[in-house]
Coordinates of N, CA and C in Angstrom, one line a residue:
M1 N -71.0 -20.3 61.4 CA -71.3 -21.7 60.6 C -70.3 -22.1 59.8
K2 N -69.1 -21.3 59.3 CA -68.5 -21.7 58.6 C -67.2 -22.2 59.9
T3 N -67.2 -21.6 60.8 CA -66.3 -22.1 61.8 C -66.2 -23.6 62.4
Y4 N -67.8 -24.0 62.1 CA -68.4 -25.3 62.5 C -67.9 -26.3 61.3
L5 N -67.9 -25.6 60.1 CA -67.4 -26.5 59.0 C -66.2 -26.7 58.9
I6 N -65.3 -25.8 59.2 CA -63.9 -25.7 59.3 C -63.5 -27.1 60.1
W7 N -64.3 -27.6 61.3 CA -63.9 -28.6 62.3 C -64.3 -29.7 61.7
I8 N -65.7 -29.8 61.1 CA -66.5 -30.9 61.0 C -66.1 -31.7 59.6
I9 N -65.8 -30.7 58.4 CA -65.1 -31.3 57.4 C -63.9 -32.1 57.3
P10 N -62.9 -31.6 58.0 CA -61.6 -32.6 58.5 C -62.1 -33.9 59.0
C11 N -62.6 -33.8 60.2 CA -63.4 -35.1 60.6 C -64.0 -36.1 59.7
L12 N -65.0 -35.5 58.6 CA -65.5 -36.3 57.6 C -64.5 -36.8 56.8
I13 N -63.7 -36.2 56.5 CA -62.4 -36.5 55.5 C -61.8 -37.6 56.2
L14 N -61.0 -37.3 57.4 CA -60.4 -38.5 58.1 C -61.4 -39.9 58.1
A15 N -62.5 -40.1 58.5 CA -63.4 -41.0 58.5 C -63.5 -41.7 57.2
S16 N -63.7 -40.8 56.2 CA -64.1 -41.3 55.1 C -62.4 -42.0 54.3
F17 N -61.5 -41.3 54.9 CA -60.2 -41.8 54.4 C -60.0 -43.4 55.2
L18 N -60.3 -43.4 56.5 CA -60.2 -44.6 57.1 C -61.1 -45.8 56.6
L19 N -62.2 -45.4 56.2 CA -63.2 -46.7 55.5 C -62.7 -46.7 54.2
H20 N -61.9 -45.6 53.5 CA -61.2 -46.0 52.1 C -60.2 -47.0 52.5
I21 N -59.5 -46.8 53.5 CA -58.2 -47.6 53.9 C -59.0 -49.4 54.3
L22 N -60.2 -49.2 54.8 CA -60.4 -50.5 55.1 C -61.1 -51.2 53.8
A23 N -61.4 -50.3 52.6 CA -62.1 -50.6 51.5 C -61.0 -51.7 50.8
L24 N -59.8 -50.8 50.7 CA -58.8 -51.5 50.1 C -58.2 -52.5 50.6
M25 N -58.4 -52.9 52.0 CA -58.0 -54.3 52.4 C -59.3 -55.1 52.5
N26 N -60.4 -54.8 51.7 CA -61.5 -55.8 51.3 C -62.4 -55.9 52.4
L27 N -62.5 -55.0 53.2 CA -63.4 -55.1 54.6 C -64.5 -54.4 54.4
F28 N -64.4 -53.3 53.6 CA -65.6 -52.4 53.1 C -65.8 -52.5 51.7
P29 N -67.1 -52.1 51.5 CA -67.1 -52.0 49.9 C -66.5 -50.6 49.3
I30 N -65.6 -50.8 48.3 CA -65.1 -49.5 47.6 C -66.0 -48.8 46.9
L31 N -67.0 -49.2 46.5 CA -67.8 -48.6 45.6 C -68.8 -47.5 46.6
I32 N -68.6 -47.8 47.8 CA -69.2 -46.6 49.0 C -68.1 -45.6 49.4
S33 N -67.1 -46.3 49.8 CA -65.8 -45.4 50.3 C -65.2 -44.6 49.4
A34 N -65.1 -45.0 48.1 CA -64.5 -43.8 47.1 C -65.5 -42.7 47.0
P35 N -66.6 -42.8 46.7 CA -67.4 -41.6 46.6 C -67.4 -40.7 47.8
L36 N -67.6 -41.4 48.9 CA -67.7 -40.9 50.0 C -66.4 -39.9 50.3
L37 N -65.2 -40.4 49.9 CA -64.1 -39.6 50.0 C -64.0 -38.5 49.0
F38 N -64.5 -38.9 47.9 CA -64.3 -37.6 46.8 C -65.3 -36.6 47.4
F39 N -66.4 -36.8 47.9 CA -67.3 -35.7 47.6 C -66.9 -35.3 49.2
S40 N -66.4 -35.6 50.1 CA -66.0 -35.1 51.6 C -64.6 -33.9 51.0
I41 N -63.8 -34.4 50.3 CA -62.5 -33.4 49.9 C -63.4 -32.0 48.8
L42 N -64.5 -32.9 48.0 CA -65.0 -31.6 47.2 C -65.8 -30.6 48.2
L43 N -66.2 -31.0 49.2 CA -67.0 -30.1 50.0 C -66.2 -29.5 50.8
L44 N -64.7 -29.8 51.2 CA -64.0 -28.8 51.8 C -63.6 -27.9 50.6
I45 N -63.2 -28.3 49.5 CA -62.5 -27.4 48.6 C -63.5 -26.2 48.4
L46 N -65.0 -26.5 48.2 CA -66.0 -25.6 48.3 C -66.3 -24.8 49.2
V47 N -66.3 -25.1 50.4 CA -66.0 -24.4 51.7 C -64.9 -23.1 51.6
I48 N -63.7 -24.0 51.4 CA -62.6 -23.0 51.3 C -62.7 -22.1 50.2
N49 N -63.2 -22.2 48.9 CA -63.3 -21.2 48.1 C -64.4 -20.4 48.3
D50 N -65.6 -20.5 49.1 CA -66.5 -19.6 49.2 C -66.0 -18.3 49.5
R51 N -66.6 -17.3 48.8 CA -66.5 -16.2 49.1 C -67.6 -15.1 49.0
K52 N -67.6 -13.9 49.2 CA -68.9 -13.0 49.2 C -68.4 -12.6 47.6
R53 N -69.6 -12.4 46.9 CA -69.6 -12.3 45.7 C -70.2 -10.8 45.4
F54 N -69.8 -10.0 44.8 CA -70.7 -8.7 44.1 C -71.6 -8.9 43.3
K55 N -72.7 -8.9 43.8 CA -74.0 -9.4 43.0 C -74.7 -8.0 42.4
G56 N -74.2 -6.8 42.2 CA -74.4 -5.8 41.7 C -75.1 -4.8 42.6
F57 N -75.7 -3.6 42.2 CA -76.8 -2.8 42.9 C -78.2 -3.2 43.2

């Protein structure tokens, strides 16, 4: 599953970045594109930092 996320998340970031560029040109609402870009980058950071933790015996 993690290999799928490694390929899907950069595509999501690229799409949200392009939407944000359109929003900066006033062709798309910036109130939608900015949180979308933020959450896609946050999702990438969460997936990269995910590690197996020791939960005890």
